[in-house]
Short mmCIF file of C-alpha atoms in Angstrom, two decimals:
data_model
loop_
_atom_site.label_atom_id
_atom_site.label_comp_id
_atom_site.label_asym_id
_atom_site.label_seq_id
_atom_site.Cartn_x
_atom_site.Cartn_y
_atom_site.Cartn_z
CA UNK W 1 0.07 -0.03 0.06
CA UNK W 2 1.13 3.52 -0.85
CA UNK W 3 0.76 5.11 2.23
CA UNK W 4 1.55 8.47 1.15
CA UNK W 5 -1.13 8.88 -1.30
CA UNK W 6 -4.20 10.04 0.50
CA UNK W 7 -7.88 10.59 -0.57
CA UNK W 8 -9.69 13.36 1.90
CA UNK W 9 -13.38 12.12 2.34
CA UNK W 10 -15.57 15.35 2.83
CA UNK W 11 -14.51 18.67 1.35
CA UNK W 12 -15.78 21.50 3.96
CA UNK W 13 -13.68 23.77 6.17
CA UNK W 14 -12.17 20.99 8.53
CA UNK W 15 -11.42 18.94 5.53
CA UNK W 16 -9.28 21.63 4.00
CA UNK W 17 -7.58 22.21 7.41
CA UNK W 18 -6.67 18.52 7.05
CA UNK W 19 -5.42 18.46 3.65
CA UNK W 20 -3.30 21.43 4.29
CA UNK W 21 -1.76 19.35 7.51
CA UNK W 22 -1.40 16.03 5.51
CA UNK W 23 0.74 17.88 2.79
CA UNK W 24 2.83 19.54 5.42
CA UNK W 25 3.39 16.09 6.71
CA UNK W 26 4.39 14.46 3.32
CA UNK W 27 1.07 13.06 2.17
CA UNK W 28 0.16 13.31 -1.66
CA UNK W 29 -3.45 14.85 -1.32
CA UNK W 30 -4.96 13.10 -4.88
CA UNK W 31 -8.38 15.07 -3.87
CA UNK W 32 -11.47 14.94 -2.16
CA UNK W 33 -14.63 12.76 -2.10
CA UNK W 34 -17.77 14.85 -1.63
CA UNK W 35 -21.16 15.45 -2.69
CA UNK W 36 -19.94 18.83 -3.27
CA UNK W 37 -16.69 21.35 -2.81
CA UNK W 38 -13.50 22.09 -4.36
CA UNK W 39 -10.94 19.64 -5.64
CA UNK W 40 -13.60 16.50 -5.75
CA UNK W 41 -12.30 13.80 -7.55
CA UNK W 42 -15.59 11.49 -6.25
CA UNK W 43 -19.09 12.12 -4.92
CA UNK W 44 -20.34 11.50 -1.52
CA UNK W 45 -18.64 8.45 0.00
CA UNK W 46 -22.02 7.16 1.24
CA UNK W 47 -23.61 7.31 -2.41
CA UNK W 48 -22.15 7.70 -5.49
CA UNK W 49 -18.56 8.07 -4.63
CA UNK W 50 -18.47 4.85 -2.80
CA UNK W 51 -17.33 2.67 -5.80
CA UNK W 52 -14.35 5.39 -6.29
CA UNK W 53 -13.34 5.39 -3.12
CA UNK W 54 -13.36 1.31 -2.50
CA UNK W 55 -11.08 0.99 -5.75
CA UNK W 56 -8.82 3.93 -4.76
CA UNK W 57 -8.11 1.96 -1.57
CA UNK W 58 -7.81 -1.33 -3.52
CA UNK W 59 -5.00 0.10 -5.33
CA UNK W 60 -3.11 1.53 -2.23
CA UNK W 61 -4.55 4.82 -1.57
CA UNK W 62 -5.25 5.73 2.29
CA UNK W 63 -8.31 7.60 3.02
CA UNK W 64 -9.03 9.94 6.01
CA UNK W 65 -12.38 10.88 7.39
CA UNK W 66 -12.66 14.77 7.23
CA UNK W 67 -15.85 15.63 8.49
CA UNK W 68 -16.88 17.06 11.89
CA UNK W 69 -19.89 14.85 12.32
CA UNK W 70 -18.55 11.60 14.59
CA UNK W 71 -21.29 9.16 13.57
CA UNK W 72 -20.59 10.09 9.84
CA UNK W 73 -16.92 9.29 10.19
CA UNK W 74 -18.06 6.07 12.12
CA UNK W 75 -20.07 4.90 9.52
CA UNK W 76 -16.74 5.36 7.00
CA UNK W 77 -14.91 3.76 9.33
CA UNK W 78 -16.91 0.65 9.10
CA UNK W 79 -17.48 0.57 5.93
CA UNK W 80 -14.38 0.95 4.54
CA UNK W 81 -12.22 -0.55 7.58
CA UNK W 82 -9.60 1.01 9.76
CA UNK W 83 -6.45 -0.21 7.79
CA UNK W 84 -7.51 2.08 4.85
CA UNK W 85 -7.44 5.21 7.12
CA UNK W 86 -4.18 7.32 7.43
CA UNK W 87 -3.30 9.13 10.73
CA UNK W 88 -2.65 12.96 9.93
CA UNK W 89 -0.41 14.47 12.53
CA UNK W 90 0.39 18.44 11.58
CA UNK W 91 4.06 19.12 11.77
CA UNK W 92 3.64 21.77 14.23
CA UNK W 93 1.70 19.16 16.74
CA UNK W 94 3.76 18.21 19.78
CA UNK W 95 3.20 14.50 20.04
CA UNK W 96 4.87 12.25 23.28
CA UNK W 97 6.82 9.25 22.16
CA UNK W 98 4.67 7.35 24.64
CA UNK W 99 1.20 8.28 23.11
CA UNK W 100 -0.53 6.16 21.00
CA UNK W 101 -2.58 6.85 18.17
CA UNK W 102 -5.24 4.74 16.45
CA UNK W 103 -5.74 4.62 12.53
CA UNK W 104 -7.43 7.76 10.76
CA UNK W 105 -7.04 10.23 13.81
CA UNK W 106 -6.25 13.61 13.14
CA UNK W 107 -3.71 16.00 15.17
CA UNK W 108 -3.95 19.85 14.04
CA UNK W 109 -1.64 22.49 14.18
CA UNK W 110 0.03 23.42 17.59
CA UNK W 111 -1.92 20.35 19.49
CA UNK W 112 -0.09 18.73 22.29
CA UNK W 113 -0.47 15.16 23.20
CA UNK W 114 1.21 14.27 26.62
CA UNK W 115 2.75 10.95 27.63
CA UNK W 116 0.83 7.65 27.66
CA UNK W 117 -2.36 9.31 26.25
CA UNK W 118 -4.62 7.44 23.71
CA UNK W 119 -6.04 8.76 20.60
CA UNK W 120 -8.88 6.29 19.26
CA UNK W 121 -9.70 5.57 15.60
CA UNK W 122 -10.96 8.65 13.40
CA UNK W 123 -10.99 10.96 16.32
CA UNK W 124 -9.84 14.80 16.02
CA UNK W 125 -7.78 16.59 18.47
CA UNK W 126 -7.91 19.95 16.79
CA UNK W 127 -6.21 23.08 16.61
CA UNK W 128 -4.02 24.14 19.59
CA UNK W 129 -5.88 21.41 21.75
CA UNK W 130 -4.22 19.81 24.65
CA UNK W 131 -4.46 16.24 25.79
CA UNK W 132 -2.44 15.68 29.08
CA UNK W 133 -0.77 12.41 30.38
CA UNK W 134 -2.70 9.40 30.40
CA UNK W 135 -5.87 10.89 28.99
CA UNK W 136 -8.16 8.27 26.62
CA UNK W 137 -10.24 9.67 23.73
CA UNK W 138 -12.39 7.21 22.06
CA UNK W 139 -12.89 6.29 18.41
CA UNK W 140 -14.58 9.21 16.47
CA UNK W 141 -14.47 11.76 19.42
CA UNK W 142 -13.82 15.20 18.51
CA UNK W 143 -11.70 18.11 20.64
CA UNK W 144 -12.25 20.97 19.42
CA UNK W 145 -9.55 23.93 18.82
CA UNK W 146 -8.25 25.15 22.02
CA UNK W 147 -9.68 22.56 24.30
CA UNK W 148 -7.70 21.32 27.74
CA UNK W 149 -8.28 17.73 28.75
CA UNK W 150 -6.26 17.48 31.91
CA UNK W 151 -4.50 14.17 33.36
CA UNK W 152 -6.27 10.99 33.06
CA UNK W 153 -9.45 12.34 31.80
CA UNK W 154 -11.77 9.73 29.44
CA UNK W 155 -13.48 11.03 26.53
CA UNK W 156 -16.25 8.50 24.97
CA UNK W 157 -16.39 7.54 21.78
CA UNK W 158 -18.40 9.93 19.46
CA UNK W 159 -18.06 12.56 22.20
CA UNK W 160 -17.81 16.39 21.47
CA UNK W 161 -15.44 18.72 23.66
CA UNK W 162 -16.05 22.13 22.30
CA UNK W 163 -13.87 25.18 21.54
CA UNK W 164 -11.70 26.24 24.77
CA UNK W 165 -13.46 23.62 27.28
CA UNK W 166 -11.26 22.20 29.86
CA UNK W 167 -12.17 18.86 31.23
CA UNK W 168 -10.68 18.38 34.65
CA UNK W 169 -8.47 15.74 36.11
CA UNK W 170 -9.83 12.40 36.14
CA UNK W 171 -13.25 12.96 34.81
CA UNK W 172 -15.05 11.46 32.35
CA UNK W 173 -17.07 12.40 29.12
CA UNK W 174 -19.67 9.74 28.42
CA UNK W 175 -20.25 8.28 24.56
CA UNK W 176 -21.99 10.62 22.49
CA UNK W 177 -21.79 13.40 24.96
CA UNK W 178 -21.28 17.25 23.97
CA UNK W 179 -19.47 19.77 26.40
CA UNK W 180 -20.21 23.30 25.34
CA UNK W 181 -17.56 26.10 24.20
CA UNK W 182 -15.88 27.20 27.15
CA UNK W 183 -17.16 25.05 29.53
CA UNK W 184 -15.28 23.40 32.72
CA UNK W 185 -15.81 19.90 33.62
CA UNK W 186 -15.55 19.08 37.19
CA UNK W 187 -18.04 16.45 37.43
CA UNK W 188 -18.58 13.20 35.08
CA UNK W 189 -20.58 13.88 32.23
CA UNK W 190 -23.42 11.40 31.54
CA UNK W 191 -23.42 9.32 27.72
CA UNK W 192 -25.59 11.53 25.62
CA UNK W 193 -25.42 14.32 27.83
CA UNK W 194 -24.90 18.06 26.77
CA UNK W 195 -23.23 20.11 29.36
CA UNK W 196 -22.37 24.10 29.57
CA UNK W 197 -20.84 26.89 31.29
CA UNK W 198 -18.53 27.25 34.25
CA UNK W 199 -18.70 24.91 36.02
CA UNK W 200 -20.27 22.97 33.27
CA UNK W 201 -24.03 21.67 34.25
CA UNK W 202 -26.68 20.28 32.08
CA UNK W 203 -28.12 22.50 29.70
CA UNK W 204 -31.43 23.76 29.65
CA UNK W 205 -34.11 21.94 27.93
CA UNK W 206 -36.11 24.54 25.98
CA UNK W 207 -39.76 24.26 25.89
#
């Protein structure tokens, strides 16, 4: 497999960011597979572009799921298989040698991943986010720009930690949960819950 040829799944803003990081990291980006957008070489990976993506993988091209939706990334991961996905680490990121990163993860510009951290498949650690020692990030989770995960934090699969949010040491954010931008998590967050504020509390339900 030619691990340096890369097909980006998605063509929105995040996909453009990933493509630029991938080029800086030495990949040859052959284009984007998406329903629309610039530099598309195939259609939607879940529809008319699926055959193109599968054929590219068969001839040795790697893919990267570059969309914000964790649910979509999870579907693509299941459809095409983890081995098809390339991990993209921006050269400006700081990576501990003892951290582990699964297939298809993205580590953005200026991000910091510390000792013994574990990053799941197709997870996103976005621009300038900090993942401290022994933190665990589940598959397809998203740590948004400038968010901070303190030591031994656990983030469930598909969860979102918003821009500038802080999860304090040892806390857990459940599967599919959402931590609002700028929130400070001082208690565990239940599966599927949305929390906001300082300290973070469940979001009010609108009538």
